[in-house]
Tab-separated table of C-alpha atoms in Angstrom:
chain	number	residue	atom	x	y	z
A	1	MET	CA	121.332	-149.822	39.802
A	2	ILE	CA	121.445	-153.348	38.389
A	3	LEU	CA	123.380	-154.808	41.321
A	4	GLY	CA	121.736	-152.866	44.118
A	5	ARG	CA	121.017	-154.675	47.387
A	6	ASP	CA	117.293	-153.921	47.218
A	7	LEU	CA	117.022	-155.435	43.746
A	8	ARG	CA	114.304	-158.026	43.396
A	9	PRO	CA	115.813	-161.372	42.347
A	10	ALA	CA	113.661	-161.657	39.197
A	11	ARG	CA	114.836	-158.338	37.789
A	12	VAL	CA	118.423	-159.334	37.054
A	13	PRO	CA	117.644	-162.376	34.858
A	14	LEU	CA	114.965	-160.349	33.078
A	15	ALA	CA	117.463	-157.542	32.484
A	16	ILE	CA	119.998	-160.059	31.151
A	17	PHE	CA	117.353	-161.570	28.867
A	18	PHE	CA	116.280	-158.267	27.312
A	19	LEU	CA	119.836	-156.940	27.064
A	20	LEU	CA	121.021	-160.021	25.165
A	21	CYS	CA	117.961	-160.019	22.924
A	22	ALA	CA	118.717	-156.406	22.002
A	23	VAL	CA	122.367	-157.213	21.244
A	24	TYR	CA	121.501	-160.303	19.197
A	25	LEU	CA	119.030	-158.334	17.086
A	26	PHE	CA	121.906	-156.180	15.853
A	27	THR	CA	123.439	-159.212	14.118
A	28	TYR	CA	120.198	-161.030	13.244
A	29	ASN	CA	119.547	-161.519	9.523
A	30	GLY	CA	116.586	-163.907	9.318
A	31	LEU	CA	118.142	-166.124	6.644
A	32	LEU	CA	118.102	-169.912	6.436
A	33	ARG	CA	121.560	-170.977	5.304
A	34	SER	CA	121.440	-174.794	5.376
A	35	ILE	CA	119.145	-177.641	4.412
A	36	ASP	CA	118.967	-178.728	8.059
A	37	GLU	CA	117.526	-175.363	9.056
A	38	LEU	CA	115.069	-175.498	6.160
A	39	VAL	CA	113.841	-178.927	7.208
A	40	LEU	CA	113.268	-177.770	10.801
A	41	PHE	CA	111.423	-174.671	9.610
A	42	SER	CA	109.370	-176.736	7.158
A	43	MET	CA	108.268	-179.049	9.972
A	44	THR	CA	107.000	-176.043	11.934
A	45	GLU	CA	105.251	-174.721	8.836
A	46	SER	CA	103.649	-178.088	8.101
A	47	LEU	CA	102.353	-178.410	11.648
A	48	LEU	CA	100.297	-175.250	11.236
A	49	GLN	CA	99.400	-175.533	7.570
A	50	ARG	CA	98.873	-179.291	7.230
A	51	GLY	CA	98.691	-180.629	10.763
A	52	SER	CA	101.595	-183.028	10.171
A	53	LEU	CA	105.380	-183.186	10.290
A	54	GLU	CA	105.743	-184.055	6.616
A	55	THR	CA	108.004	-181.694	4.674
A	56	PRO	CA	107.165	-181.707	0.955
A	57	GLN	CA	108.860	-178.292	0.838
A	58	THR	CA	112.231	-180.077	0.933
A	59	LEU	CA	111.671	-182.879	-1.582
A	60	PHE	CA	114.181	-181.209	-3.891
A	61	ALA	CA	116.946	-181.941	-1.373
A	62	GLY	CA	116.859	-185.645	-2.228
A	63	TYR	CA	118.516	-184.912	-5.561
A	64	HIS	CA	121.681	-183.350	-4.174
A	65	ASN	CA	121.705	-183.306	-0.361
A	66	PRO	CA	119.503	-185.983	1.252
A	67	VAL	CA	118.525	-185.160	4.822
A	68	GLY	CA	116.520	-187.181	7.322
A	69	ARG	CA	113.627	-185.918	9.351
A	70	PRO	CA	114.983	-184.349	12.566
A	71	GLU	CA	113.516	-184.874	16.005
A	72	PRO	CA	110.271	-182.897	16.400
A	73	PHE	CA	110.509	-180.846	19.584
A	74	GLN	CA	112.128	-177.720	18.115
A	75	ALA	CA	109.517	-177.656	15.347
A	76	LEU	CA	106.817	-177.808	18.017
A	77	ALA	CA	108.469	-175.179	20.205
A	78	ALA	CA	108.731	-172.727	17.305
A	79	VAL	CA	105.026	-173.004	16.437
A	80	PRO	CA	103.966	-169.922	18.502
A	81	LEU	CA	106.377	-167.681	16.565
A	82	TYR	CA	105.197	-169.028	13.210
A	83	ALA	CA	101.570	-168.629	14.326
A	84	LEU	CA	102.325	-165.026	15.296
A	85	ALA	CA	103.686	-164.348	11.814
A	86	GLN	CA	100.728	-166.127	10.240
A	87	ALA	CA	98.368	-163.844	12.142
A	88	ASN	CA	100.262	-160.787	10.848
A	89	PRO	CA	100.605	-161.134	7.059
A	90	GLU	CA	103.092	-158.264	6.866
A	91	TRP	CA	105.577	-160.262	8.965
A	92	GLY	CA	107.949	-162.660	7.236
A	93	LYS	CA	107.334	-166.190	8.494
A	94	ILE	CA	110.958	-167.298	8.203
A	95	GLN	CA	112.243	-164.076	9.736
A	96	THR	CA	109.845	-164.350	12.668
A	97	ALA	CA	110.526	-168.052	13.303
A	98	MET	CA	114.258	-167.371	13.312
A	99	LEU	CA	113.856	-165.173	16.366
A	100	PHE	CA	113.533	-168.500	18.194
A	101	ASN	CA	117.221	-169.006	18.967
A	102	ILE	CA	117.605	-165.396	20.071
A	103	LEU	CA	114.959	-165.953	22.736
A	104	VAL	CA	116.323	-169.386	23.669
A	105	THR	CA	119.925	-168.215	24.055
A	106	ALA	CA	118.970	-165.141	26.075
A	107	ALA	CA	116.874	-167.390	28.341
A	108	THR	CA	119.823	-169.759	28.778
A	109	ALA	CA	122.100	-166.941	29.929
A	110	SER	CA	119.435	-165.682	32.340
A	111	LEU	CA	119.051	-169.179	33.728
A	112	LEU	CA	122.820	-169.433	34.188
A	113	TRP	CA	122.623	-166.354	36.426
A	114	LEU	CA	120.087	-168.182	38.594
A	115	ILE	CA	122.305	-171.265	38.726
A	116	LEU	CA	125.365	-169.303	39.804
A	117	ARG	CA	123.347	-167.528	42.483
A	118	GLU	CA	121.990	-170.888	43.654
A	119	MET	CA	125.590	-172.118	43.957
A	120	GLY	CA	126.467	-169.175	46.207
A	121	TYR	CA	128.276	-166.822	43.831
A	122	SER	CA	127.850	-163.077	44.151
A	123	GLN	CA	125.537	-161.082	41.889
A	124	LEU	CA	128.549	-159.573	40.130
A	125	LEU	CA	130.215	-162.914	39.356
A	126	SER	CA	126.869	-164.403	38.352
A	127	LEU	CA	126.248	-161.504	35.993
A	128	ALA	CA	129.734	-161.889	34.516
A	129	GLY	CA	129.157	-165.608	33.933
A	130	ALA	CA	125.832	-165.007	32.207
A	131	LEU	CA	127.241	-162.287	29.940
A	132	ILE	CA	130.322	-164.354	29.092
A	133	LEU	CA	128.059	-167.193	27.976
A	134	GLY	CA	125.851	-164.847	25.983
A	135	LEU	CA	128.505	-162.633	24.394
A	136	ALA	CA	131.864	-164.430	24.451
A	137	THR	CA	131.028	-167.966	23.317
A	138	ILE	CA	129.642	-169.623	20.192
A	139	SER	CA	126.163	-169.090	21.643
A	140	TRP	CA	126.004	-165.705	19.932
A	141	PRO	CA	126.708	-166.998	16.387
A	142	TYR	CA	124.099	-169.711	16.919
A	143	THR	CA	121.427	-167.027	17.441
A	144	ARG	CA	121.696	-166.312	13.711
A	145	THR	CA	120.656	-169.871	12.856
A	146	PHE	CA	117.682	-172.189	13.257
A	147	PHE	CA	119.832	-175.077	14.474
A	148	ARG	CA	118.807	-177.160	17.490
A	149	GLU	CA	121.921	-176.726	19.620
A	150	PRO	CA	120.682	-173.603	21.463
A	151	LEU	CA	117.512	-175.402	22.543
A	152	VAL	CA	119.544	-178.418	23.708
A	153	ALA	CA	121.799	-176.054	25.694
A	154	LEU	CA	118.742	-174.475	27.311
A	155	ALA	CA	117.392	-177.925	28.216
A	156	TYR	CA	120.688	-178.963	29.845
A	157	THR	CA	120.900	-175.675	31.741
A	158	LEU	CA	117.313	-175.943	32.937
A	159	ALA	CA	117.816	-179.593	33.945
A	160	PHE	CA	120.880	-178.629	35.985
A	161	TRP	CA	118.976	-175.821	37.709
A	162	LEU	CA	116.183	-178.273	38.560
A	163	LEU	CA	118.820	-180.665	39.921
A	164	LEU	CA	120.104	-177.902	42.200
A	165	ARG	CA	116.567	-177.132	43.345
A	166	TYR	CA	116.069	-180.796	44.165
A	167	ARG	CA	119.315	-180.899	46.121
A	168	ALA	CA	118.270	-177.844	48.109
A	169	SER	CA	114.688	-178.854	48.839
A	170	GLY	CA	114.511	-182.635	48.528
A	171	GLN	CA	111.115	-182.285	46.811
A	172	VAL	CA	110.518	-185.055	44.292
A	173	ARG	CA	108.759	-182.730	41.844
A	174	TRP	CA	112.091	-181.079	41.047
A	175	ALA	CA	113.691	-184.447	40.269
A	176	VAL	CA	110.799	-185.495	38.038
A	177	SER	CA	110.897	-182.127	36.257
A	178	CYS	CA	114.643	-182.556	35.694
A	179	LEU	CA	114.158	-185.925	33.989
A	180	ILE	CA	111.264	-184.598	31.900
A	181	VAL	CA	113.430	-181.736	30.632
A	182	VAL	CA	116.172	-184.226	29.734
A	183	GLY	CA	113.514	-186.173	27.841
A	184	LEU	CA	112.611	-183.039	25.899
A	185	SER	CA	116.287	-182.561	25.016
A	186	ILE	CA	116.236	-186.085	23.548
A	187	ALA	CA	113.153	-185.127	21.531
A	188	THR	CA	115.151	-182.134	20.285
A	189	LYS	CA	118.298	-184.027	19.351
A	190	PHE	CA	118.603	-187.761	19.900
A	191	THR	CA	122.284	-187.634	20.837
A	192	SER	CA	121.150	-185.958	24.073
A	193	ILE	CA	120.258	-189.419	25.315
A	194	VAL	CA	123.843	-189.619	26.609
A	195	SER	CA	122.912	-186.981	29.187
A	196	LEU	CA	120.143	-189.122	30.680
A	197	PRO	CA	122.404	-191.354	32.813
A	198	VAL	CA	124.449	-188.311	33.849
A	199	PHE	CA	121.447	-186.482	35.277
A	200	ALA	CA	119.981	-189.712	36.653
A	201	LEU	CA	123.202	-190.366	38.588
A	202	GLY	CA	123.253	-186.748	39.768
A	203	LEU	CA	119.734	-187.095	41.117
A	204	TRP	CA	120.594	-190.416	42.728
A	205	ALA	CA	123.682	-188.967	44.417
A	206	THR	CA	121.713	-186.069	45.923
A	207	THR	CA	118.883	-188.269	47.221
A	208	ALA	CA	118.837	-189.361	50.862
A	209	SER	CA	119.350	-193.093	51.381
A	210	GLU	CA	115.879	-193.716	52.801
A	211	THR	CA	114.303	-191.860	49.893
A	212	ARG	CA	116.369	-193.902	47.440
A	213	ARG	CA	114.877	-197.119	48.774
A	214	ARG	CA	111.391	-195.685	48.442
A	215	LEU	CA	111.770	-194.135	44.987
A	216	TRP	CA	114.224	-196.346	43.140
A	217	LEU	CA	111.506	-198.309	41.337
A	218	PRO	CA	109.521	-195.237	40.119
A	219	GLY	CA	112.825	-193.604	39.183
A	220	VAL	CA	113.973	-196.561	37.127
A	221	GLY	CA	110.536	-196.703	35.511
A	222	LEU	CA	110.699	-193.025	34.544
A	223	ALA	CA	114.235	-193.411	33.186
A	224	LEU	CA	113.162	-196.428	31.119
A	225	ALA	CA	110.144	-194.505	29.859
A	226	LEU	CA	112.399	-191.641	28.753
A	227	GLY	CA	114.795	-194.072	27.090
A	228	THR	CA	111.877	-195.705	25.268
A	229	PHE	CA	110.610	-192.276	24.261
A	230	GLY	CA	114.034	-191.433	22.850
A	231	THR	CA	114.180	-194.711	20.952
A	232	LEU	CA	110.736	-194.128	19.456
A	233	THR	CA	111.829	-190.607	18.491
A	234	LEU	CA	114.797	-192.093	16.612
A	235	TRP	CA	112.570	-194.687	14.964
A	236	ALA	CA	110.149	-191.949	13.860
A	237	ARG	CA	112.976	-190.242	11.979
């Protein structure tokens, strides 16, 4: 029984993950429908075939729909799926790479279950929240695309979970991990830089006063490093 008292904590998020993956596969079509998706896929392809982020596959777009080079993290994150298709010639490379957002969205819903449990909600309410996110929001339609929004959503969700872990334990590694994940969201989509001060303030508010005095300088340094990283990511575009 999925909500039994003797259930191991890891089994519920895993069950949510596989359930949502199965549902999403019913509506999956493996088709790129926009130039933005094609550019992201081409970056992943170029990384494995040419060892660069250049996208000569999309030079035609300059004649009718110019598009800039997007931030690189999604292209990097999708490399294992493309490599899997490359190792199996009978698998379509586009179709395999487009499984990416199915996996990302299912992982986000599973992580939401962990967050709700961390916040003290029952297993039933936590399960309902995870399934509502996965099946009753725009998250589901996004699984049919190669857009970056699902990966950004996963990064925000993971950063919030790490923030909760830091609040509960006070261990600095959780705070550092939170800021690193926010940095990866910036490398996925530069507009995520607006979330950096939000999470930084959240970490500051949950830090004991004596720890603040001891860690404020390293914290500011890390925040500045992430801001610089985001700026360089924008410049690289």
